[in-house]
Amino acid sequence: YGIARRNNVLVACGFGIVRTDDGKTWDNIRAPLLFAIAFRDDDYVAAGGEQSSYFFSRNRGGQWKSVAHQPRAHLDSIAFASEKVGWMGGSFGSDDHQGLFATSDGGKTWQVCKVAGVHPTGGAQYWRGLSAVDQNHAWACCEMSIARVRAR
């Protein structure tokens, strides 16, 4: 479940997406269970959720499109450093990925990203929070760990 604000537009997700322009009008959009939502810029909003659900809007949450996300993971957190660079954290990673993904093309494609270091050491499976540092790094956290993540 997430909430994001940019200028006078507020979007929130959970069992669907809610959008408002400072309370003047309200829109409810049907969607699967979503856990994270974030603005990339003034117009683009991304939301992620269960079973690799990934939605995006190019008009401040007015209309939404669904895109299949690979590799499969529940998408629990999203953060953008710029119009091109962003990260997503997920649950249920596998041996070939730890549930952390990066984009360098504004969210069109997502690649498995590298974890630079996990503290305390140990496996991490449920990346619930992300904070973009710059074009190359973000911080990610899960229940028991925090890690620095590299985009490439």
Tab-separated table of N, CA and C in Angstrom:
chain	number	residue	atom	x	y	z
A	1	TYR	N	0.841	-1.170	0.000
A	1	TYR	CA	0.000	0.000	0.000
A	1	TYR	C	0.885	1.232	0.000
A	2	GLY	N	0.644	2.131	-0.937
A	2	GLY	CA	1.530	3.271	-1.054
A	2	GLY	C	0.783	4.544	-1.377
A	3	ILE	N	1.505	5.645	-1.256
A	3	ILE	CA	0.946	6.955	-1.552
A	3	ILE	C	2.072	7.832	-2.103
A	4	ALA	N	1.753	8.653	-3.094
A	4	ALA	CA	2.744	9.552	-3.690
A	4	ALA	C	2.058	10.853	-4.073
A	5	ARG	N	2.811	11.939	-3.993
A	5	ARG	CA	2.271	13.260	-4.324
A	5	ARG	C	3.274	13.992	-5.201
A	6	ARG	N	2.744	14.680	-6.203
A	6	ARG	CA	3.558	15.530	-7.075
A	6	ARG	C	2.707	16.734	-7.430
A	7	ASN	N	3.206	17.920	-7.097
A	7	ASN	CA	2.444	19.160	-7.285
A	7	ASN	C	1.086	19.017	-6.605
A	8	ASN	N	-0.016	19.155	-7.308
A	8	ASN	CA	-1.323	19.061	-6.641
A	8	ASN	C	-2.006	17.715	-6.852
A	9	VAL	N	-1.298	16.706	-7.366
A	9	VAL	CA	-1.895	15.396	-7.615
A	9	VAL	C	-1.399	14.395	-6.576
A	10	LEU	N	-2.347	13.690	-5.975
A	10	LEU	CA	-2.047	12.653	-5.003
A	10	LEU	C	-2.586	11.342	-5.552
A	11	VAL	N	-1.764	10.294	-5.540
A	11	VAL	CA	-2.197	8.963	-5.947
A	11	VAL	C	-1.893	8.003	-4.815
A	12	ALA	N	-2.769	7.040	-4.627
A	12	ALA	CA	-2.581	6.032	-3.584
A	12	ALA	C	-2.985	4.689	-4.157
A	13	CYS	N	-2.390	3.618	-3.617
A	13	CYS	CA	-2.730	2.290	-4.116
A	13	CYS	C	-2.929	1.325	-2.963
A	14	GLY	N	-3.597	0.263	-3.271
A	14	GLY	CA	-3.924	-0.829	-2.366
A	14	GLY	C	-4.722	-1.803	-3.206
A	15	PHE	N	-6.009	-1.908	-2.934
A	15	PHE	CA	-6.903	-2.683	-3.791
A	15	PHE	C	-7.418	-1.753	-4.882
A	16	GLY	N	-6.525	-1.365	-5.804
A	16	GLY	CA	-6.837	-0.415	-6.855
A	16	GLY	C	-6.035	0.859	-6.656
A	17	ILE	N	-6.358	1.878	-7.440
A	17	ILE	CA	-5.646	3.157	-7.394
A	17	ILE	C	-6.665	4.269	-7.187
A	18	VAL	N	-6.347	5.197	-6.306
A	18	VAL	CA	-7.173	6.382	-6.074
A	18	VAL	C	-6.338	7.592	-6.464
A	19	ARG	N	-6.967	8.538	-7.159
A	19	ARG	CA	-6.282	9.759	-7.602
A	19	ARG	C	-7.145	10.953	-7.246
A	20	THR	N	-6.505	12.021	-6.760
A	20	THR	CA	-7.229	13.257	-6.482
A	20	THR	C	-6.346	14.460	-6.784
A	21	ASP	N	-6.978	15.541	-7.136
A	21	ASP	CA	-6.289	16.820	-7.377
A	21	ASP	C	-6.586	17.741	-6.200
A	22	ASP	N	-5.920	17.464	-5.086
A	22	ASP	CA	-6.124	18.183	-3.827
A	22	ASP	C	-7.567	18.126	-3.347
A	23	GLY	N	-8.254	17.027	-3.634
A	23	GLY	CA	-9.605	16.819	-3.136
A	23	GLY	C	-10.713	17.431	-3.968
A	24	LYS	N	-10.386	18.101	-5.061
A	24	LYS	CA	-11.435	18.700	-5.916
A	24	LYS	C	-12.216	17.621	-6.637
A	25	THR	N	-11.518	16.662	-7.229
A	25	THR	CA	-12.168	15.519	-7.883
A	25	THR	C	-11.465	14.247	-7.427
A	26	TRP	N	-12.178	13.127	-7.524
A	26	TRP	CA	-11.640	11.840	-7.104
A	26	TRP	C	-11.869	10.816	-8.201
A	27	ASP	N	-10.865	9.990	-8.461
A	27	ASP	CA	-10.980	8.901	-9.428
A	27	ASP	C	-10.566	7.606	-8.748
A	28	ASN	N	-11.325	6.532	-9.003
A	28	ASN	CA	-10.979	5.195	-8.523
A	28	ASN	C	-10.716	4.317	-9.735
A	29	ILE	N	-9.565	3.676	-9.769
A	29	ILE	CA	-9.190	2.820	-10.882
A	29	ILE	C	-9.061	1.402	-10.363
A	30	ARG	N	-9.742	0.469	-11.021
A	30	ARG	CA	-9.663	-0.932	-10.615
A	30	ARG	C	-8.312	-1.502	-11.016
A	31	ALA	N	-7.728	-2.254	-10.110
A	31	ALA	CA	-6.430	-2.887	-10.359
A	31	ALA	C	-6.265	-4.016	-9.357
A	32	PRO	N	-5.336	-4.935	-9.626
A	32	PRO	CA	-5.036	-5.953	-8.616
A	32	PRO	C	-4.422	-5.308	-7.378
A	33	LEU	N	-4.148	-6.108	-6.382
A	33	LEU	CA	-3.543	-5.597	-5.156
A	33	LEU	C	-2.181	-4.989	-5.470
A	34	LEU	N	-2.019	-3.703	-5.128
A	34	LEU	CA	-0.786	-2.970	-5.398
A	34	LEU	C	-0.159	-2.537	-4.080
A	35	PHE	N	1.180	-2.582	-4.021
A	35	PHE	CA	1.903	-2.278	-2.794
A	35	PHE	C	2.703	-0.993	-2.852
A	36	ALA	N	3.045	-0.519	-4.054
A	36	ALA	CA	3.951	0.624	-4.183
A	36	ALA	C	3.518	1.530	-5.322
A	37	ILE	N	3.777	2.829	-5.149
A	37	ILE	CA	3.442	3.794	-6.191
A	37	ILE	C	4.429	4.960	-6.080
A	38	ALA	N	4.847	5.495	-7.232
A	38	ALA	CA	5.819	6.590	-7.213
A	38	ALA	C	5.727	7.394	-8.504
A	39	PHE	N	5.945	8.691	-8.385
A	39	PHE	CA	6.078	9.562	-9.557
A	39	PHE	C	7.504	9.460	-10.073
A	40	ARG	N	7.652	9.409	-11.390
A	40	ARG	CA	8.969	9.484	-12.013
A	40	ARG	C	9.287	10.933	-12.358
A	41	ASP	N	8.263	11.653	-12.809
A	41	ASP	CA	8.365	13.071	-13.146
A	41	ASP	C	6.979	13.673	-12.942
A	42	ASP	N	6.727	14.853	-13.447
A	42	ASP	CA	5.429	15.498	-13.221
A	42	ASP	C	4.260	14.740	-13.837
A	43	ASP	N	4.493	13.934	-14.866
A	43	ASP	CA	3.406	13.248	-15.562
A	43	ASP	C	3.369	11.742	-15.348
A	44	TYR	N	4.523	11.090	-15.269
A	44	TYR	CA	4.601	9.628	-15.234
A	44	TYR	C	4.513	9.119	-13.801
A	45	VAL	N	3.596	8.166	-13.589
A	45	VAL	CA	3.428	7.507	-12.291
A	45	VAL	C	3.509	6.000	-12.523
A	46	ALA	N	4.186	5.278	-11.635
A	46	ALA	CA	4.289	3.825	-11.724
A	46	ALA	C	3.753	3.202	-10.443
A	47	ALA	N	3.115	2.039	-10.580
A	47	ALA	CA	2.609	1.295	-9.428
A	47	ALA	C	2.925	-0.179	-9.627
A	48	GLY	N	3.290	-0.866	-8.549
A	48	GLY	CA	3.610	-2.286	-8.621
A	48	GLY	C	2.915	-3.053	-7.524
A	49	GLY	N	2.699	-4.348	-7.778
A	49	GLY	CA	1.998	-5.145	-6.788
A	49	GLY	C	2.203	-6.629	-6.951
A	50	GLU	N	1.182	-7.384	-6.515
A	50	GLU	CA	1.305	-8.826	-6.466
A	50	GLU	C	1.407	-9.427	-7.862
A	51	GLN	N	2.053	-10.578	-7.903
A	51	GLN	CA	2.219	-11.356	-9.127
A	51	GLN	C	2.752	-10.527	-10.286
A	52	SER	N	3.740	-9.719	-10.019
A	52	SER	CA	4.428	-8.903	-11.030
A	52	SER	C	3.537	-7.855	-11.683
A	53	SER	N	2.483	-7.433	-11.003
A	53	SER	CA	1.618	-6.374	-11.550
A	53	SER	C	2.407	-5.075	-11.639
A	54	TYR	N	2.447	-4.483	-12.827
A	54	TYR	CA	3.114	-3.195	-13.028
A	54	TYR	C	2.196	-2.326	-13.869
A	55	PHE	N	1.816	-1.193	-13.322
A	55	PHE	CA	0.950	-0.242	-14.007
A	55	PHE	C	1.676	1.084	-14.151
A	56	PHE	N	1.384	1.814	-15.213
A	56	PHE	CA	1.952	3.145	-15.355
A	56	PHE	C	0.932	4.083	-15.989
A	57	SER	N	1.107	5.347	-15.699
A	57	SER	CA	0.278	6.410	-16.260
A	57	SER	C	1.205	7.495	-16.783
A	58	ARG	N	0.885	8.011	-17.947
A	58	ARG	CA	1.677	9.105	-18.519
A	58	ARG	C	0.972	10.453	-18.367
A	59	ASN	N	-0.189	10.455	-17.698
A	59	ASN	CA	-0.913	11.714	-17.538
A	59	ASN	C	-1.350	11.929	-16.082
A	60	ARG	N	-0.382	11.808	-15.182
A	60	ARG	CA	-0.577	12.104	-13.761
A	60	ARG	C	-1.634	11.228	-13.102
A	61	GLY	N	-1.773	10.008	-13.591
A	61	GLY	CA	-2.723	9.072	-12.987
A	61	GLY	C	-4.104	9.111	-13.597
A	62	GLY	N	-4.284	9.825	-14.693
A	62	GLY	CA	-5.594	9.897	-15.347
A	62	GLY	C	-6.017	8.588	-15.990
A	63	GLN	N	-5.143	8.011	-16.797
A	63	GLN	CA	-5.361	6.693	-17.392
A	63	GLN	C	-4.148	5.828	-17.092
A	64	TRP	N	-4.393	4.523	-16.945
A	64	TRP	CA	-3.348	3.583	-16.564
A	64	TRP	C	-3.251	2.460	-17.575
A	65	LYS	N	-2.024	1.962	-17.773
A	65	LYS	CA	-1.779	0.786	-18.614
A	65	LYS	C	-1.056	-0.248	-17.778
A	66	SER	N	-1.344	-1.509	-18.069
A	66	SER	CA	-0.697	-2.624	-17.385
A	66	SER	C	0.372	-3.214	-18.293
A	67	VAL	N	1.515	-3.562	-17.703
A	67	VAL	CA	2.624	-4.161	-18.443
A	67	VAL	C	3.082	-5.394	-17.679
A	68	ALA	N	3.370	-6.469	-18.395
A	68	ALA	CA	3.900	-7.669	-17.746
A	68	ALA	C	5.332	-7.408	-17.312
A	69	HIS	N	5.648	-7.716	-16.077
A	69	HIS	CA	7.006	-7.512	-15.547
A	69	HIS	C	7.709	-8.857	-15.442
A	70	GLN	N	8.925	-8.913	-15.937
A	70	GLN	CA	9.771	-10.096	-15.825
A	70	GLN	C	11.108	-9.676	-15.242
A	71	PRO	N	11.785	-10.436	-14.430
A	71	PRO	CA	11.364	-11.712	-13.880
A	71	PRO	C	10.238	-11.558	-12.866
A	72	ARG	N	9.557	-12.649	-12.605
A	72	ARG	CA	8.388	-12.641	-11.731
A	72	ARG	C	8.775	-12.326	-10.284
A	73	ALA	N	7.993	-11.454	-9.658
A	73	ALA	CA	8.163	-11.120	-8.245
A	73	ALA	C	6.995	-10.250	-7.833
A	74	HIS	N	6.629	-10.284	-6.568
A	74	HIS	CA	5.702	-9.278	-6.053
A	74	HIS	C	6.485	-7.974	-5.998
A	75	LEU	N	5.924	-6.901	-6.482
A	75	LEU	CA	6.624	-5.613	-6.535
A	75	LEU	C	6.172	-4.761	-5.358
A	76	ASP	N	7.077	-4.560	-4.395
A	76	ASP	CA	6.726	-3.950	-3.120
A	76	ASP	C	7.171	-2.506	-2.945
A	77	SER	N	8.120	-2.041	-3.746
A	77	SER	CA	8.626	-0.674	-3.577
A	77	SER	C	9.147	-0.152	-4.914
A	78	ILE	N	9.025	1.167	-5.111
A	78	ILE	CA	9.466	1.818	-6.344
A	78	ILE	C	10.082	3.164	-5.968
A	79	ALA	N	11.186	3.508	-6.629
A	79	ALA	CA	11.798	4.832	-6.452
A	79	ALA	C	12.477	5.223	-7.763
A	80	PHE	N	12.366	6.485	-8.122
A	80	PHE	CA	13.022	7.008	-9.319
A	80	PHE	C	14.021	8.084	-8.921
A	81	ALA	N	15.200	8.057	-9.568
A	81	ALA	CA	16.214	9.093	-9.369
A	81	ALA	C	16.076	10.180	-10.423
A	82	SER	N	15.505	9.829	-11.577
A	82	SER	CA	15.361	10.775	-12.683
A	82	SER	C	14.293	10.257	-13.634
A	83	GLU	N	14.139	10.922	-14.753
A	83	GLU	CA	13.165	10.467	-15.751
A	83	GLU	C	13.582	9.153	-16.406
A	84	LYS	N	14.829	8.788	-16.306
A	84	LYS	CA	15.330	7.550	-16.926
A	84	LYS	C	15.642	6.448	-15.911
A	85	VAL	N	16.164	6.808	-14.746
A	85	VAL	CA	16.697	5.825	-13.802
A	85	VAL	C	15.743	5.601	-12.630
A	86	GLY	N	15.484	4.320	-12.333
A	86	GLY	CA	14.640	3.972	-11.199
A	86	GLY	C	14.893	2.563	-10.722
A	87	TRP	N	14.299	2.209	-9.588
A	87	TRP	CA	14.456	0.895	-8.978
A	87	TRP	C	13.106	0.379	-8.512
A	88	MET	N	12.975	-0.951	-8.470
A	88	MET	CA	11.827	-1.627	-7.873
A	88	MET	C	12.367	-2.730	-6.977
A	89	GLY	N	11.711	-2.902	-5.846
A	89	GLY	CA	12.057	-3.988	-4.947
A	89	GLY	C	10.888	-4.933	-4.864
A	90	GLY	N	11.194	-6.217	-4.791
A	90	GLY	CA	10.128	-7.201	-4.779
A	90	GLY	C	10.320	-8.282	-3.750
A	91	SER	N	9.319	-9.119	-3.653
A	91	SER	CA	9.322	-10.281	-2.782
A	91	SER	C	9.483	-11.528	-3.632
A	92	PHE	N	9.832	-12.599	-2.985
A	92	PHE	CA	9.924	-13.905	-3.627
A	92	PHE	C	10.961	-13.905	-4.736
A	93	GLY	N	12.154	-13.416	-4.411
A	93	GLY	CA	13.266	-13.513	-5.344
A	93	GLY	C	13.645	-14.972	-5.531
A	94	SER	N	14.529	-15.237	-6.460
A	94	SER	CA	14.967	-16.601	-6.729
A	94	SER	C	16.491	-16.634	-6.757
A	95	ASP	N	17.040	-17.780	-7.118
A	95	ASP	CA	18.493	-17.902	-7.171
A	95	ASP	C	19.110	-16.973	-8.212
A	96	ASP	N	18.380	-16.649	-9.279
A	96	ASP	CA	18.938	-15.791	-10.323
A	96	ASP	C	18.690	-14.311	-10.076
A	97	HIS	N	17.917	-13.969	-9.080
A	97	HIS	CA	17.745	-12.569	-8.696
A	97	HIS	C	17.289	-12.491	-7.250
A	98	GLN	N	17.543	-11.347	-6.635
A	98	GLN	CA	17.160	-11.145	-5.236
A	98	GLN	C	15.929	-10.269	-5.113
A	99	GLY	N	15.193	-10.091	-6.198
A	99	GLY	CA	13.988	-9.286	-6.134
A	99	GLY	C	14.233	-7.796	-6.235
A	100	LEU	N	15.405	-7.388	-6.738
A	100	LEU	CA	15.708	-5.974	-6.948
A	100	LEU	C	15.950	-5.730	-8.432
A	101	PHE	N	15.311	-4.671	-8.965
A	101	PHE	CA	15.350	-4.399	-10.398
A	101	PHE	C	15.655	-2.935	-10.647
A	102	ALA	N	16.297	-2.645	-11.779
A	102	ALA	CA	16.629	-1.268	-12.147
A	102	ALA	C	16.182	-1.003	-13.579
A	103	THR	N	15.840	0.260	-13.850
A	103	THR	CA	15.539	0.690	-15.207
A	103	THR	C	16.448	1.857	-15.558
A	104	SER	N	16.869	1.916	-16.800
A	104	SER	CA	17.644	3.052	-17.290
A	104	SER	C	16.952	3.698	-18.485
A	105	ASP	N	15.713	3.252	-18.754
A	105	ASP	CA	14.946	3.806	-19.871
A	105	ASP	C	13.569	4.307	-19.431
A	106	GLY	N	13.482	4.755	-18.195
A	106	GLY	CA	12.244	5.346	-17.702
A	106	GLY	C	11.145	4.367	-17.360
A	107	GLY	N	11.456	3.088	-17.214
A	107	GLY	CA	10.459	2.098	-16.825
A	107	GLY	C	9.963	1.231	-17.960
A	108	LYS	N	10.491	1.411	-19.168
A	108	LYS	CA	10.079	0.556	-20.286
A	108	LYS	C	10.553	-0.876	-20.063
A	109	THR	N	11.796	-1.025	-19.605
A	109	THR	CA	12.338	-2.341	-19.299
A	109	THR	C	13.009	-2.287	-17.931
A	110	TRP	N	13.079	-3.442	-17.286
A	110	TRP	CA	13.681	-3.563	-15.954
A	110	TRP	C	14.656	-4.728	-15.966
A	111	GLN	N	15.835	-4.526	-15.373
A	111	GLN	CA	16.843	-5.565	-15.288
A	111	GLN	C	17.133	-5.864	-13.819
A	112	VAL	N	17.570	-7.093	-13.590
A	112	VAL	CA	18.024	-7.459	-12.252
A	112	VAL	C	19.212	-6.571	-11.918
A	113	CYS	N	19.229	-5.989	-10.721
A	113	CYS	CA	20.353	-5.131	-10.361
A	113	CYS	C	21.177	-5.770	-9.255
A	114	LYS	N	22.364	-5.253	-9.079
A	114	LYS	CA	23.317	-5.833	-8.148
A	114	LYS	C	23.181	-5.201	-6.760
A	115	VAL	N	23.316	-6.036	-5.758
A	115	VAL	CA	23.322	-5.574	-4.380
A	115	VAL	C	24.778	-5.356	-3.991
A	116	ALA	N	25.131	-4.111	-3.660
A	116	ALA	CA	26.521	-3.777	-3.363
A	116	ALA	C	26.945	-4.264	-1.986
A	117	GLY	N	26.023	-4.409	-1.074
A	117	GLY	CA	26.358	-4.887	0.271
A	117	GLY	C	25.126	-4.902	1.130
A	118	VAL	N	24.943	-5.952	1.878
A	118	VAL	CA	23.780	-6.086	2.752
A	118	VAL	C	24.253	-6.039	4.194
A	119	HIS	N	23.589	-5.236	5.015
A	119	HIS	CA	23.929	-5.149	6.430
A	119	HIS	C	22.667	-5.328	7.262
A	120	PRO	N	22.580	-6.186	8.247
A	120	PRO	CA	23.594	-7.197	8.489
A	120	PRO	C	23.579	-8.235	7.375
A	121	THR	N	24.625	-9.012	7.286
A	121	THR	CA	24.715	-9.990	6.217
A	121	THR	C	23.621	-11.023	6.371
A	122	GLY	N	23.257	-11.596	5.275
A	122	GLY	CA	22.208	-12.603	5.286
A	122	GLY	C	21.302	-12.416	4.094
A	123	GLY	N	20.482	-13.400	3.859
A	123	GLY	CA	19.570	-13.359	2.724
A	123	GLY	C	18.479	-12.320	2.927
A	124	ALA	N	18.088	-11.703	1.854
A	124	ALA	CA	17.008	-10.726	1.882
A	124	ALA	C	15.991	-11.137	0.846
A	125	GLN	N	14.723	-11.122	1.209
A	125	GLN	CA	13.704	-11.594	0.291
A	125	GLN	C	12.592	-10.579	0.051
A	126	TYR	N	12.315	-9.716	0.989
A	126	TYR	CA	11.156	-8.841	0.887
A	126	TYR	C	11.595	-7.383	0.930
A	127	TRP	N	11.934	-6.819	-0.204
A	127	TRP	CA	12.430	-5.441	-0.280
A	127	TRP	C	11.248	-4.487	-0.207
A	128	ARG	N	11.011	-3.917	0.974
A	128	ARG	CA	9.829	-3.092	1.234
A	128	ARG	C	10.051	-1.603	1.020
A	129	GLY	N	11.284	-1.130	1.072
A	129	GLY	CA	11.537	0.299	0.951
A	129	GLY	C	12.714	0.586	0.047
A	130	LEU	N	12.612	1.664	-0.722
A	130	LEU	CA	13.689	2.106	-1.607
A	130	LEU	C	13.831	3.608	-1.521
A	131	SER	N	15.066	4.081	-1.594
A	131	SER	CA	15.340	5.512	-1.659
A	131	SER	C	16.432	5.734	-2.696
A	132	ALA	N	16.123	6.483	-3.742
A	132	ALA	CA	17.098	6.767	-4.789
A	132	ALA	C	18.136	7.744	-4.261
A	133	VAL	N	19.415	7.426	-4.473
A	133	VAL	CA	20.510	8.289	-4.046
A	133	VAL	C	20.932	9.198	-5.199
A	134	ASP	N	21.210	8.581	-6.344
A	134	ASP	CA	21.640	9.303	-7.535
A	134	ASP	C	21.370	8.420	-8.749
A	135	GLN	N	21.962	8.742	-9.886
A	135	GLN	CA	21.730	7.998	-11.120
A	135	GLN	C	22.252	6.561	-11.066
A	136	ASN	N	23.124	6.254	-10.124
A	136	ASN	CA	23.746	4.938	-10.084
A	136	ASN	C	23.427	4.106	-8.856
A	137	HIS	N	22.892	4.720	-7.797
A	137	HIS	CA	22.707	4.002	-6.542
A	137	HIS	C	21.360	4.308	-5.890
A	138	ALA	N	20.916	3.318	-5.117
A	138	ALA	CA	19.740	3.480	-4.258
A	138	ALA	C	19.987	2.672	-2.992
A	139	TRP	N	19.251	2.984	-1.953
A	139	TRP	CA	19.241	2.176	-0.744
A	139	TRP	C	17.955	1.364	-0.749
A	140	ALA	N	18.058	0.108	-0.341
A	140	ALA	CA	16.897	-0.772	-0.263
A	140	ALA	C	16.871	-1.404	1.120
A	141	CYS	N	15.670	-1.600	1.654
A	141	CYS	CA	15.580	-2.254	2.959
A	141	CYS	C	14.512	-3.333	2.937
A	142	CYS	N	14.735	-4.313	3.792
A	142	CYS	CA	13.757	-5.374	3.994
A	142	CYS	C	13.621	-5.582	5.493
A	143	GLU	N	12.999	-6.676	5.888
A	143	GLU	CA	12.720	-6.880	7.301
A	143	GLU	C	13.963	-6.813	8.184
A	144	MET	N	15.069	-7.391	7.729
A	144	MET	CA	16.243	-7.523	8.584
A	144	MET	C	17.514	-6.924	7.993
A	145	SER	N	17.436	-6.280	6.842
A	145	SER	CA	18.656	-5.832	6.181
A	145	SER	C	18.464	-4.492	5.491
A	146	ILE	N	19.579	-3.837	5.240
A	146	ILE	CA	19.608	-2.660	4.389
A	146	ILE	C	20.762	-2.864	3.417
A	147	ALA	N	20.574	-2.442	2.166
A	147	ALA	CA	21.602	-2.689	1.155
A	147	ALA	C	21.741	-1.485	0.236
A	148	ARG	N	22.936	-1.294	-0.261
A	148	ARG	CA	23.183	-0.297	-1.297
A	148	ARG	C	23.086	-1.016	-2.633
A	149	VAL	N	22.322	-0.457	-3.554
A	149	VAL	CA	22.027	-1.109	-4.819
A	149	VAL	C	22.626	-0.303	-5.956
A	150	ARG	N	23.241	-0.996	-6.907
A	150	ARG	CA	23.805	-0.346	-8.087
A	150	ARG	C	22.877	-0.568	-9.273
A	151	ALA	N	22.709	0.459	-10.098
A	151	ALA	CA	21.843	0.341	-11.270
A	151	ALA	C	22.456	-0.561	-12.331
A	152	ARG	N	23.767	-0.535	-12.476
A	152	ARG	CA	24.408	-1.338	-13.522
A	152	ARG	C	25.469	-2.230	-12.918
